[in-house]
PDB file of C-alpha atoms and ligand atoms in Angstrom:
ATOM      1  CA  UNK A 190      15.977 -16.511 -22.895  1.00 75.00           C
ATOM      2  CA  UNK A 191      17.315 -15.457 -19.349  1.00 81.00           C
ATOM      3  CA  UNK A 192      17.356 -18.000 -16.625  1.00 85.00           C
ATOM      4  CA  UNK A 193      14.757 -16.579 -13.624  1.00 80.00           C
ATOM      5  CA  UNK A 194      17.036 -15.384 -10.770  1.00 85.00           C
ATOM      6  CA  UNK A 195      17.375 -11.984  -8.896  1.00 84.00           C
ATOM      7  CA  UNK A 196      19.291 -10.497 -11.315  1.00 87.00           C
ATOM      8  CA  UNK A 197      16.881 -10.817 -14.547  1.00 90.00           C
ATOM      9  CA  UNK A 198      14.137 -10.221 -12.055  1.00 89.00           C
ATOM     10  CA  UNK A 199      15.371  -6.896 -11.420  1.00 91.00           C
ATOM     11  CA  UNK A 200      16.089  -6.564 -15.017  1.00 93.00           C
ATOM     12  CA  UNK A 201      12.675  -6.976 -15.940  1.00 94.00           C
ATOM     13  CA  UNK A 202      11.801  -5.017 -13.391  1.00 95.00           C
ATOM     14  CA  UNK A 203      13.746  -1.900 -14.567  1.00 96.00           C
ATOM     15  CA  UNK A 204      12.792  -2.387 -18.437  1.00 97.00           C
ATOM     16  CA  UNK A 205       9.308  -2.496 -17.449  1.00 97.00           C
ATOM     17  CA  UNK A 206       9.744   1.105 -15.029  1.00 98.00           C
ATOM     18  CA  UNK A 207      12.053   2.039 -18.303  1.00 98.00           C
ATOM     19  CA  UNK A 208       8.942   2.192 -20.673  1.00 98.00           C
ATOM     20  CA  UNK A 209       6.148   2.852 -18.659  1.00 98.00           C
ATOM     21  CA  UNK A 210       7.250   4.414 -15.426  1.00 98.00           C
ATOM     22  CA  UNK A 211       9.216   7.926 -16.659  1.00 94.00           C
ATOM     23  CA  UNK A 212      10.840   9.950 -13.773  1.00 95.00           C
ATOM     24  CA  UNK A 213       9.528  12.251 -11.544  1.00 98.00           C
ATOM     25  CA  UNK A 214      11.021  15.235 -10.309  1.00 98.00           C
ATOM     26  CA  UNK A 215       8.273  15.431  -7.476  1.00 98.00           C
ATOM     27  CA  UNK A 216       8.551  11.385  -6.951  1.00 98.00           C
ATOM     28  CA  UNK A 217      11.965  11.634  -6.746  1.00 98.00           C
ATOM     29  CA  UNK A 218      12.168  14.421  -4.416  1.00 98.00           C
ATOM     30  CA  UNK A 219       9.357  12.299  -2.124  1.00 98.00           C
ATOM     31  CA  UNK A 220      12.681   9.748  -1.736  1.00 98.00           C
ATOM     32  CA  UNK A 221      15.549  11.837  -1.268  1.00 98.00           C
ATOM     33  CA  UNK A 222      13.103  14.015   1.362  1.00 98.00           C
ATOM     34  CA  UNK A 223      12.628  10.696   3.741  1.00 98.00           C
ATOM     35  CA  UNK A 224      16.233   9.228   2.809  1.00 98.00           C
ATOM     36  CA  UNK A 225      17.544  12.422   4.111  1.00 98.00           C
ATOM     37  CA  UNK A 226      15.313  12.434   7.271  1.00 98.00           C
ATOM     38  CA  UNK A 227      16.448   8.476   7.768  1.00 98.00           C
ATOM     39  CA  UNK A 228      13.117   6.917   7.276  1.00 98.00           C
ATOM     40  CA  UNK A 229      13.471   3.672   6.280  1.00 98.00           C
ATOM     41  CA  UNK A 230      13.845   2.711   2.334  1.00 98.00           C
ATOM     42  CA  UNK A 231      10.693   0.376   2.316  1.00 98.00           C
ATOM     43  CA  UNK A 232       8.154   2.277  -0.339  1.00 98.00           C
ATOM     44  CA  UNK A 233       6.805   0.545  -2.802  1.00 98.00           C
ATOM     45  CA  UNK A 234       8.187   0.391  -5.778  1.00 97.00           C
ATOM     46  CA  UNK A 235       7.794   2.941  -8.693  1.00 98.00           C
ATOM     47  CA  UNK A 236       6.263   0.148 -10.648  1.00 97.00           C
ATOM     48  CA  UNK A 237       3.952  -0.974  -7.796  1.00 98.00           C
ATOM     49  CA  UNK A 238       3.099   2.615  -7.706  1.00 98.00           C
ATOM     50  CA  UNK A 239       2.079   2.591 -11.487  1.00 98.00           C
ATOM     51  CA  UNK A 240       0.154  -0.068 -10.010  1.00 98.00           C
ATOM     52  CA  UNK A 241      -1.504   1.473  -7.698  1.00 98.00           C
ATOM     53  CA  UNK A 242      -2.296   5.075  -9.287  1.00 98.00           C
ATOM     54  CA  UNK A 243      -3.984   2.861 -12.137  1.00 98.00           C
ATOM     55  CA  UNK A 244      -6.267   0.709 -10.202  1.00 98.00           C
ATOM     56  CA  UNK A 245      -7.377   3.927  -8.420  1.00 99.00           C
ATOM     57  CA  UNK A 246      -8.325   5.363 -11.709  1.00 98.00           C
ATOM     58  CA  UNK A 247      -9.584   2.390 -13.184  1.00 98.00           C
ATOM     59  CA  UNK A 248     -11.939   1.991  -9.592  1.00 98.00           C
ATOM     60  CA  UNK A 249     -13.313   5.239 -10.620  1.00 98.00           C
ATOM     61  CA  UNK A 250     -12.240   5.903  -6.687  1.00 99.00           C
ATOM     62  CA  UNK A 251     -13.354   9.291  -5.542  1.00 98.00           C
ATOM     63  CA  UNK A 252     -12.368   8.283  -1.617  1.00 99.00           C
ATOM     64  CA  UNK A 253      -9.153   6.350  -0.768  1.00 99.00           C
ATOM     65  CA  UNK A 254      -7.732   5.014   2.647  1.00 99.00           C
ATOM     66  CA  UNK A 255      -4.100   4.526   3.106  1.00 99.00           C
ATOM     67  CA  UNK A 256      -3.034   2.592   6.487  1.00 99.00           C
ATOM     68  CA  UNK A 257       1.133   3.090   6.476  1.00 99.00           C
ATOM     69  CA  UNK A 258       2.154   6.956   4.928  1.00 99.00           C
ATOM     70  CA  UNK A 259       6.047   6.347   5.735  1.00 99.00           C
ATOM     71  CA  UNK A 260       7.224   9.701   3.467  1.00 99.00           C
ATOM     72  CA  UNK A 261       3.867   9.816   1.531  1.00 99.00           C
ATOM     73  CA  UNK A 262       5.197   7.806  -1.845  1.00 99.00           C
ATOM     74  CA  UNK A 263       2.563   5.683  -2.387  1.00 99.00           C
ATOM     75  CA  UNK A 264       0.199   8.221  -1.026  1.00 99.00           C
ATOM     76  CA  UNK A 265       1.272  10.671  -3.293  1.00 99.00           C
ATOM     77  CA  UNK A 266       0.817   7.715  -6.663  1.00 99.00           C
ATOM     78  CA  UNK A 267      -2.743   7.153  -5.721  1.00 99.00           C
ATOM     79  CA  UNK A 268      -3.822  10.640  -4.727  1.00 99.00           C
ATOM     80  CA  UNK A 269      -2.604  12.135  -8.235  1.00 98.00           C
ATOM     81  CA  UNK A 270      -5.283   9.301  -9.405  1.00 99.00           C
ATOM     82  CA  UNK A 271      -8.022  10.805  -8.217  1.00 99.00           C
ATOM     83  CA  UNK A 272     -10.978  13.136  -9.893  1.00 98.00           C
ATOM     84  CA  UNK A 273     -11.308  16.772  -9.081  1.00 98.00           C
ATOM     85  CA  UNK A 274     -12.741  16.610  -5.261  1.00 98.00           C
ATOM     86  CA  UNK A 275     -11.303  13.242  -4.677  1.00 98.00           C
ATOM     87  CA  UNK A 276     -10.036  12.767  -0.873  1.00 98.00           C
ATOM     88  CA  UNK A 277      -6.532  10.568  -0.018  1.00 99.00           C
ATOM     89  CA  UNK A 278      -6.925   9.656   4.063  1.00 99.00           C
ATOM     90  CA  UNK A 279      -3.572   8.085   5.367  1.00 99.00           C
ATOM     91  CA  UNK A 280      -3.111   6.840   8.679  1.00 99.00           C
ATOM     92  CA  UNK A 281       0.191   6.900   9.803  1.00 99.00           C
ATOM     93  CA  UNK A 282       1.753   5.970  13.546  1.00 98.00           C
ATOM     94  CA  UNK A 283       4.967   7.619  13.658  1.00 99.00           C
ATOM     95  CA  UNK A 284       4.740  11.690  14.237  1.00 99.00           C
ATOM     96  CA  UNK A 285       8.044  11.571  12.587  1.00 98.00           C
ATOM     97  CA  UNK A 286       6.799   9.935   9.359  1.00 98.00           C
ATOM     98  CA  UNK A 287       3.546  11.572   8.890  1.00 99.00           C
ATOM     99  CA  UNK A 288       5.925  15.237   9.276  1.00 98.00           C
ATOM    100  CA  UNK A 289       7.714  13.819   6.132  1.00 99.00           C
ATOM    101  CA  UNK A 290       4.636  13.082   4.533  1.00 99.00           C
ATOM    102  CA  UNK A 291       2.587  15.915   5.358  1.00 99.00           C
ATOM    103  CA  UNK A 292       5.843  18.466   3.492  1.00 98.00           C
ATOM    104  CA  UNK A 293       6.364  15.571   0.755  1.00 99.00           C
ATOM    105  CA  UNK A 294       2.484  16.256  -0.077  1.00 99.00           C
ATOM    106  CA  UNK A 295       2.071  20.104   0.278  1.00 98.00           C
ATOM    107  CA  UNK A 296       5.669  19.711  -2.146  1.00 98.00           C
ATOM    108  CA  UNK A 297       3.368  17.550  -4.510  1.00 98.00           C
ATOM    109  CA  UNK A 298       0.587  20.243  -4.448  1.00 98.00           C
ATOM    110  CA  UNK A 299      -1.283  17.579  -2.667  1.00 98.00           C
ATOM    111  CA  UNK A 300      -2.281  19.308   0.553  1.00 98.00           C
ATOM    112  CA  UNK A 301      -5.630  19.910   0.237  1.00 98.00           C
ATOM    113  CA  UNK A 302      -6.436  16.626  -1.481  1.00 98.00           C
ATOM    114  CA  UNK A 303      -4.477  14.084   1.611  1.00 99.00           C
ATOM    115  CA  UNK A 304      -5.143  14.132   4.878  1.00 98.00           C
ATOM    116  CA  UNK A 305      -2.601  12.494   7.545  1.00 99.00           C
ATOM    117  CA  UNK A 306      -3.835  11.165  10.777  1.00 98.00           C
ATOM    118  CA  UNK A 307      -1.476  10.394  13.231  1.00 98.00           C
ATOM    119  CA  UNK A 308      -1.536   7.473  15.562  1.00 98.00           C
ATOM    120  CA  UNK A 309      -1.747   3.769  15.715  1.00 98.00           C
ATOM    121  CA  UNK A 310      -4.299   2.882  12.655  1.00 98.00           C
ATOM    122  CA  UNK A 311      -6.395   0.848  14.559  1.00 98.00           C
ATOM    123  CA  UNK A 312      -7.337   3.090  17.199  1.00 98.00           C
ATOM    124  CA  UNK A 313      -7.969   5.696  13.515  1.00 99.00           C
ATOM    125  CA  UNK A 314      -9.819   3.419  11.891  1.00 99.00           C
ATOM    126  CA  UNK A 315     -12.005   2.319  15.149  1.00 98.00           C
ATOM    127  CA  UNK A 316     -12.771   5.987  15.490  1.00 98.00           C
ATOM    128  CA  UNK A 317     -13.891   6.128  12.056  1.00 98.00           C
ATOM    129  CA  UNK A 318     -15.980   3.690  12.277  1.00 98.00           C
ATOM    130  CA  UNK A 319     -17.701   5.115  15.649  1.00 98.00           C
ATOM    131  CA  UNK A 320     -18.016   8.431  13.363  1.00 98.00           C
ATOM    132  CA  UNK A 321     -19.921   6.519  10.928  1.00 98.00           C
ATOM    133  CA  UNK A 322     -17.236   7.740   8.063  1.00 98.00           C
ATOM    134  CA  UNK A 323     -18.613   7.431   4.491  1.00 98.00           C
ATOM    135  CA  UNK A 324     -17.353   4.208   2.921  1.00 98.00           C
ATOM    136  CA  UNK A 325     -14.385   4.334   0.559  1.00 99.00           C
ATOM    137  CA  UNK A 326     -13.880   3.304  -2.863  1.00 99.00           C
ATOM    138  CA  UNK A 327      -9.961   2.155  -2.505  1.00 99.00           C
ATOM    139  CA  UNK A 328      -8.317   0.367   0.553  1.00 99.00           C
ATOM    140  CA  UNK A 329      -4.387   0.584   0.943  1.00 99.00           C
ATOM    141  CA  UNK A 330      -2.777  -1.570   3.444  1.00 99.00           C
ATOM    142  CA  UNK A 331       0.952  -0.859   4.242  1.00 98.00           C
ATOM    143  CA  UNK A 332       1.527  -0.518   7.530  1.00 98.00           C
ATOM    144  CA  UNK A 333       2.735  -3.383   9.913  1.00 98.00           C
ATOM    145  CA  UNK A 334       1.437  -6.621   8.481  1.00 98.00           C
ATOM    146  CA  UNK A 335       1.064  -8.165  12.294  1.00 98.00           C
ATOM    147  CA  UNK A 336      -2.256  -6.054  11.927  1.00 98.00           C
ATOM    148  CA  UNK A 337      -3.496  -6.397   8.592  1.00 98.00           C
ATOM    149  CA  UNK A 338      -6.207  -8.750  10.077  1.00 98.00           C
ATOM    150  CA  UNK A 339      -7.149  -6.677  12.782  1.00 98.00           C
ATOM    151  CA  UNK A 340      -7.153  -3.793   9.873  1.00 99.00           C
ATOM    152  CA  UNK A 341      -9.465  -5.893   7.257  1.00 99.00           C
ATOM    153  CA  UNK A 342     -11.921  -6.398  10.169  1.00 98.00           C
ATOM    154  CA  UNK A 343     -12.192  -2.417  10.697  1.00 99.00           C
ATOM    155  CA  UNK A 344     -11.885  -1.473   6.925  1.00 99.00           C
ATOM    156  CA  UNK A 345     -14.769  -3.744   6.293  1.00 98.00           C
ATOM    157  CA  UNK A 346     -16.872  -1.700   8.585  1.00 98.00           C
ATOM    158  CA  UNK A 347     -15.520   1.266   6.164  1.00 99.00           C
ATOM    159  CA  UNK A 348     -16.459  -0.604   3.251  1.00 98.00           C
ATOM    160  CA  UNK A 349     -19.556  -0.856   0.305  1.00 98.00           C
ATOM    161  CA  UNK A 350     -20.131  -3.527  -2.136  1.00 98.00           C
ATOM    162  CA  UNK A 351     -17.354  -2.682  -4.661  1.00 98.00           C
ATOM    163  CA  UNK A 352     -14.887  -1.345  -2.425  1.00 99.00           C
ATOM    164  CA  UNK A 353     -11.461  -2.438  -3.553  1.00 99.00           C
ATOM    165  CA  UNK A 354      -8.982  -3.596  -0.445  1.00 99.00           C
ATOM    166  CA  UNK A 355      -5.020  -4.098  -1.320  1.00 98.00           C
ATOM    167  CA  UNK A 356      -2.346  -5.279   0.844  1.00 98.00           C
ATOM    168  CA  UNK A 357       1.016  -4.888   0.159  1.00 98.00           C
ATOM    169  CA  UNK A 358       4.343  -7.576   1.383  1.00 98.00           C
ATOM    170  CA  UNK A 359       2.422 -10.876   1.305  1.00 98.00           C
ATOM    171  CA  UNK A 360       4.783 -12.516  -0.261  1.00 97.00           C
ATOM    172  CA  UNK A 361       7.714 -11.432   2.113  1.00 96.00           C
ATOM    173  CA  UNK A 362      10.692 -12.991  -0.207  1.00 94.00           C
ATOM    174  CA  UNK A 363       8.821 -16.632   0.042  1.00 95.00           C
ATOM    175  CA  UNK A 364       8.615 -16.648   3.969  1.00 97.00           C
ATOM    176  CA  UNK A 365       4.869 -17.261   3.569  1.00 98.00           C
ATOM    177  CA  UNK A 366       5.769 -20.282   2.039  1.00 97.00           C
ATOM    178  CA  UNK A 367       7.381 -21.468   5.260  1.00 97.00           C
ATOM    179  CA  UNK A 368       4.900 -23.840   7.418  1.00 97.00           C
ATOM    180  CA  UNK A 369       5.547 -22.230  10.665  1.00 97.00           C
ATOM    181  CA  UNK A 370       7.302 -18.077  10.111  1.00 97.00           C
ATOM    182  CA  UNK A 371       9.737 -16.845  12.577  1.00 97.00           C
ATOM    183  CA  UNK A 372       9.136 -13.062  11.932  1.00 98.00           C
ATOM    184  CA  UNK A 373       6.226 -11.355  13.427  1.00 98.00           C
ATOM    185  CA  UNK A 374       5.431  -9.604   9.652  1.00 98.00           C
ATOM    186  CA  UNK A 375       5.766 -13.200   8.078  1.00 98.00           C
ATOM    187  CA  UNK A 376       3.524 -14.799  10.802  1.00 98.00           C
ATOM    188  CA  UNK A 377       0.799 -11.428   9.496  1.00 98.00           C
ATOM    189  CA  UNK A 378       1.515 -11.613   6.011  1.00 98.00           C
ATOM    190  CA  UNK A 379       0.470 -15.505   6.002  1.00 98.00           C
ATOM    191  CA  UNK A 380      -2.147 -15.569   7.992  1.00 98.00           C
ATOM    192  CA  UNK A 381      -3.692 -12.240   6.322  1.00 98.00           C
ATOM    193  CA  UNK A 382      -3.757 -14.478   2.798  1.00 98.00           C
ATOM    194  CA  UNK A 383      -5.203 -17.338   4.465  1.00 98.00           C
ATOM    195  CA  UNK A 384      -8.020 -15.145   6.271  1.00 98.00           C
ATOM    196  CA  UNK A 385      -8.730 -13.194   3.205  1.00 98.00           C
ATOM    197  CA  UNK A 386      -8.771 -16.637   1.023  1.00 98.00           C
ATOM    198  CA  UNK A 387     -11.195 -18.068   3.425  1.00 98.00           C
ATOM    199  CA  UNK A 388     -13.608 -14.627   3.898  1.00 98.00           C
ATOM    200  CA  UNK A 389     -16.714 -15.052   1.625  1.00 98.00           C
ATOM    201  CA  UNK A 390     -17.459 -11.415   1.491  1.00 98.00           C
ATOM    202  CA  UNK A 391     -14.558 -10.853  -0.667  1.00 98.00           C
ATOM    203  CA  UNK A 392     -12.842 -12.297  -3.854  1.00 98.00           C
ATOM    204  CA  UNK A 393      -9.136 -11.692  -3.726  1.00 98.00           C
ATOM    205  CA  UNK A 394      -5.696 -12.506  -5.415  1.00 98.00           C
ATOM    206  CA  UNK A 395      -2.127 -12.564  -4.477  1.00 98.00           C
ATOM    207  CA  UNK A 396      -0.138 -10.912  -7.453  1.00 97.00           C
ATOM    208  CA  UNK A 397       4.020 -11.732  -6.642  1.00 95.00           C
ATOM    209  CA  UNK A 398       5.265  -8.856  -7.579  1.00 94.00           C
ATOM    210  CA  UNK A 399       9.633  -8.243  -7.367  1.00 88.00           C
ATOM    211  CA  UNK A 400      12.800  -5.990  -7.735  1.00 87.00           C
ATOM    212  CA  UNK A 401      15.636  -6.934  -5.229  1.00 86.00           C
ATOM    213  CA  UNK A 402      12.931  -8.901  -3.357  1.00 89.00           C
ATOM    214  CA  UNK A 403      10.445 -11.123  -3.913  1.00 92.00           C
ATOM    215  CA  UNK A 404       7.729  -9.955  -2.658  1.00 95.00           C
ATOM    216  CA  UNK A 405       3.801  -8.858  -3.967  1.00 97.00           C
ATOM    217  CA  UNK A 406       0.322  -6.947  -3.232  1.00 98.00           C
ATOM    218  CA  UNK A 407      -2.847  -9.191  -2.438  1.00 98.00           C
ATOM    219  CA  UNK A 408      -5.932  -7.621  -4.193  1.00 98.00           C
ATOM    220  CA  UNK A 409      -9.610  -8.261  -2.413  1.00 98.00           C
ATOM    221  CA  UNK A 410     -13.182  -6.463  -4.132  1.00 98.00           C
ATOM    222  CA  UNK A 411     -15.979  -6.338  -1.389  1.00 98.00           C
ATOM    223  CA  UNK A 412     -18.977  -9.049  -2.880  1.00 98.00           C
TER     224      UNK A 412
HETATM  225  N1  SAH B 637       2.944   3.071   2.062  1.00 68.77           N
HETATM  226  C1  SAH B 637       4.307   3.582   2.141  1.00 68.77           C
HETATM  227  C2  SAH B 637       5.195   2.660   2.960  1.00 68.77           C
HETATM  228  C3  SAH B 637       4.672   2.381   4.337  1.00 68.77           C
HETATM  229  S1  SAH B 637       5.919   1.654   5.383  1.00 68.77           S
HETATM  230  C4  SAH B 637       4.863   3.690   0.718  1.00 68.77           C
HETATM  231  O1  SAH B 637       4.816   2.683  -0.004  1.00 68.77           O
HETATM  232  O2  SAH B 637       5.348   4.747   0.338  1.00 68.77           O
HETATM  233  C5  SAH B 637       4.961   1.235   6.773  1.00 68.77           C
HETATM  234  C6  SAH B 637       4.523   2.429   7.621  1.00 68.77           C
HETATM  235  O3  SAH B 637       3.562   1.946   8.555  1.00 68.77           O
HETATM  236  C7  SAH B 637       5.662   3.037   8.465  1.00 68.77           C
HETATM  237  O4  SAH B 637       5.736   4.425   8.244  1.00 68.77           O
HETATM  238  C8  SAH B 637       5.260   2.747   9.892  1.00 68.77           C
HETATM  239  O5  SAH B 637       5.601   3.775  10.813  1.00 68.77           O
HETATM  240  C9  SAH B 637       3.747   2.624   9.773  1.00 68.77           C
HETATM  241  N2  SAH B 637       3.121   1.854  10.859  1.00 68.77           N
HETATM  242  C10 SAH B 637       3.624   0.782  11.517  1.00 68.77           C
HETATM  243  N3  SAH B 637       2.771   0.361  12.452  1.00 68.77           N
HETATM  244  C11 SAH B 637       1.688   1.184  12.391  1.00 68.77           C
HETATM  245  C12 SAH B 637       0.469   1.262  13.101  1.00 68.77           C
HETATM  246  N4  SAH B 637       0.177   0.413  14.075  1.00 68.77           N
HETATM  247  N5  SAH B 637      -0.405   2.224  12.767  1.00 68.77           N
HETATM  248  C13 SAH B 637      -0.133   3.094  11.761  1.00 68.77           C
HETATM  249  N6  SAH B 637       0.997   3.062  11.053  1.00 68.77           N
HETATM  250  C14 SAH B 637       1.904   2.123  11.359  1.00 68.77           C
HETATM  251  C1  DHB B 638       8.849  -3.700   5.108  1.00 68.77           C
HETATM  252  C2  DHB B 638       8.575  -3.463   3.778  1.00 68.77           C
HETATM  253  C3  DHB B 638       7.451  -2.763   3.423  1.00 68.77           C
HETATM  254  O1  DHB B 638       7.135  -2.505   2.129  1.00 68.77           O
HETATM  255  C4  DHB B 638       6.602  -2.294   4.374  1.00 68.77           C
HETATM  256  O2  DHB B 638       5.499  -1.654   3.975  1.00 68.77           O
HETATM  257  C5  DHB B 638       6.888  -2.498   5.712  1.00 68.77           C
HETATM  258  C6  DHB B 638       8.011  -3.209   6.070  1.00 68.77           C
HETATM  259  C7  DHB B 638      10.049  -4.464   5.493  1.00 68.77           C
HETATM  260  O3  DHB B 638      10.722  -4.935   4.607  1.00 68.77           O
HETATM  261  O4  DHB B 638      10.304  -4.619   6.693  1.00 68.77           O
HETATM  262 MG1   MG B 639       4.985  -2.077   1.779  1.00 68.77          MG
END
C-alpha cells in the first residue's frame, strides 16, 4: 500500500490515463498549439476530459454549453461526444484564446460542430437568454470561478428538467476548506458549492478530483 501524498496521487493519476486515456495526436496537438501561443497551462486534465466526453455521451446530450474555451481542450473532449447534428457553444472572453480555439477545432475537424463566442460570458449568456436560446442538455463551467454564481443564475434560464450543470476547480488545492479565502477564485469556488448545496432546483456533488493539484469538478442535474 502507498501512503496518500502528491506523489502516489499523481501516480494514480497517470496509471489510470495509462489504461483508459490512450494518446491523441489531435489532443496533443490542442496543447502544444496554446503552449506555443503562451496561453496558460490550466486545461483540464486528460482524465477529467475522459470525464467529461463520457458524461456527455452518457447524458445522451445533443446541445452543450461551454463557459471558458482557453485553446479548445475540453471543448474539443465533449464535442467528439456528441451524436451526428450535435452543437458544442463555448463562450470564451479573450480574442486571443478563442483564435487558438477556433484553429485547435477546425484542426480537430470540429468546425462545423463548435461554435466560439467571444466576450465576457455573462454578457453571452444574458443575450442568450433575451434570444430565448433552446435549452441545453450539458452545462460546462470553466471560466473564472468569481462568476460561477452569476453564471448558474443565467444557465438556469438556459436550462430543462434534466439538464446536467458541471463546474470545474472547486476544490482549489483545499482553499475551500479555509473559513475565510484570500484569492478571488477561492472566495467563487466556495461560495459556488455552498449556493449550489443550498439551491433546491438542483441535486449536485463535489467529486475531488487530482494530478499535481488537488483540485475537482462539482456535478448539479436540474430537478
Ligand atoms: N475549459 C478549458 C480551460 C478554461 S481556462 C479547458 O479545460 O481546456 C479559463 C478560461 O476562461 C480562460 O481562457 C479565460 O480567458 C476565460 N475567461 C475568464 N473570464 C472570463 C469571462 N468573464 N468570460 C468568458 N471567459 C472568461
Ligand atoms: C485555474 C485553473 C483552471 O483549471 C481554470 O479553469 C482556471 C484557472 C488556475 O489554476 O488559476
Ligand atoms: Mg478548469
Amino acid at each position: 500500500m502507498l501512503a496518500f501524498n502528491e506523489h502516489t496521487a499523481q501516480s494514480i493519476d497517470n496509471y489510470i490515463e495509462a489504461l483508459f486515456v490512450p494518446g491523441d495526436p489531435v489532443l496533443e496537438a490542442n496543447i502544444d498549439r496554446a503552449d506555443e501561443a503562451g496561453l496558460p497551462p490550466i486545461q483540464v486534465t486528460a482524465n477529467q476530459g475522459k470525464f467529461l466526453y463520457l458524461l456527455v455521451k452518457i447524458a445522451g446530450a445533443r446541445r452543450v454549453l461551454e463557459v471558458g474555451t482557453l485553446g479548445g481542450y475540453s471543448t474539443t473532449w465533449m464535442a467528439r461526444a456528441l451524436p451526428e447534428g450535435g452543437r458544442l457553444i463555448t463562450l470564451e472572453f479573450s480574442p486571443k484564446h478563442a483564435e487558438v480555439a477556433t484553429a485547435n477545432l477546425a484542426a480537430a475537424g470540429l468546425a462545423d460542430v463548435v461554435e466560439v463566442r467571444v466576450g465576457d460570458a455573462a454578457v453571452s449568456l444574458q443575450a442568450m437568454v433575451d434570444a430565448g436560446e433552446a435549452p441545453f442538455d450539458f452545462i460546462f463551467l470553466d471560466a473564472d470561478k468569481s462568476g460561477y454564481v452569476k453564471y448558474l443564475d443565467l444557465v438556469m434560464q438556459l436550462s430543462r428538467s434534466g439538464t446536467v450543470i458541471l463546474a470545474d476547480n472547486i476544490i482549489r488545492n483545499g482553499a475551500v476548506l479555509e473559513e475565510n479565502p484570500v484569492e478571488a477564485y477561492d472566495i467563487g469556488a466556495k461560495r459556488y458549492n455552498a449556493v449550489l448545496a443550498a439551491d433546491e432546483r438542483l441535486e449536485s456533488l463535489a467529486l475531488p478530483m487530482f494530478k499535481d493539484k488537488i483540485d475537482g469538478i462539482v456535478i448539479s442535474r436540474v430537478k
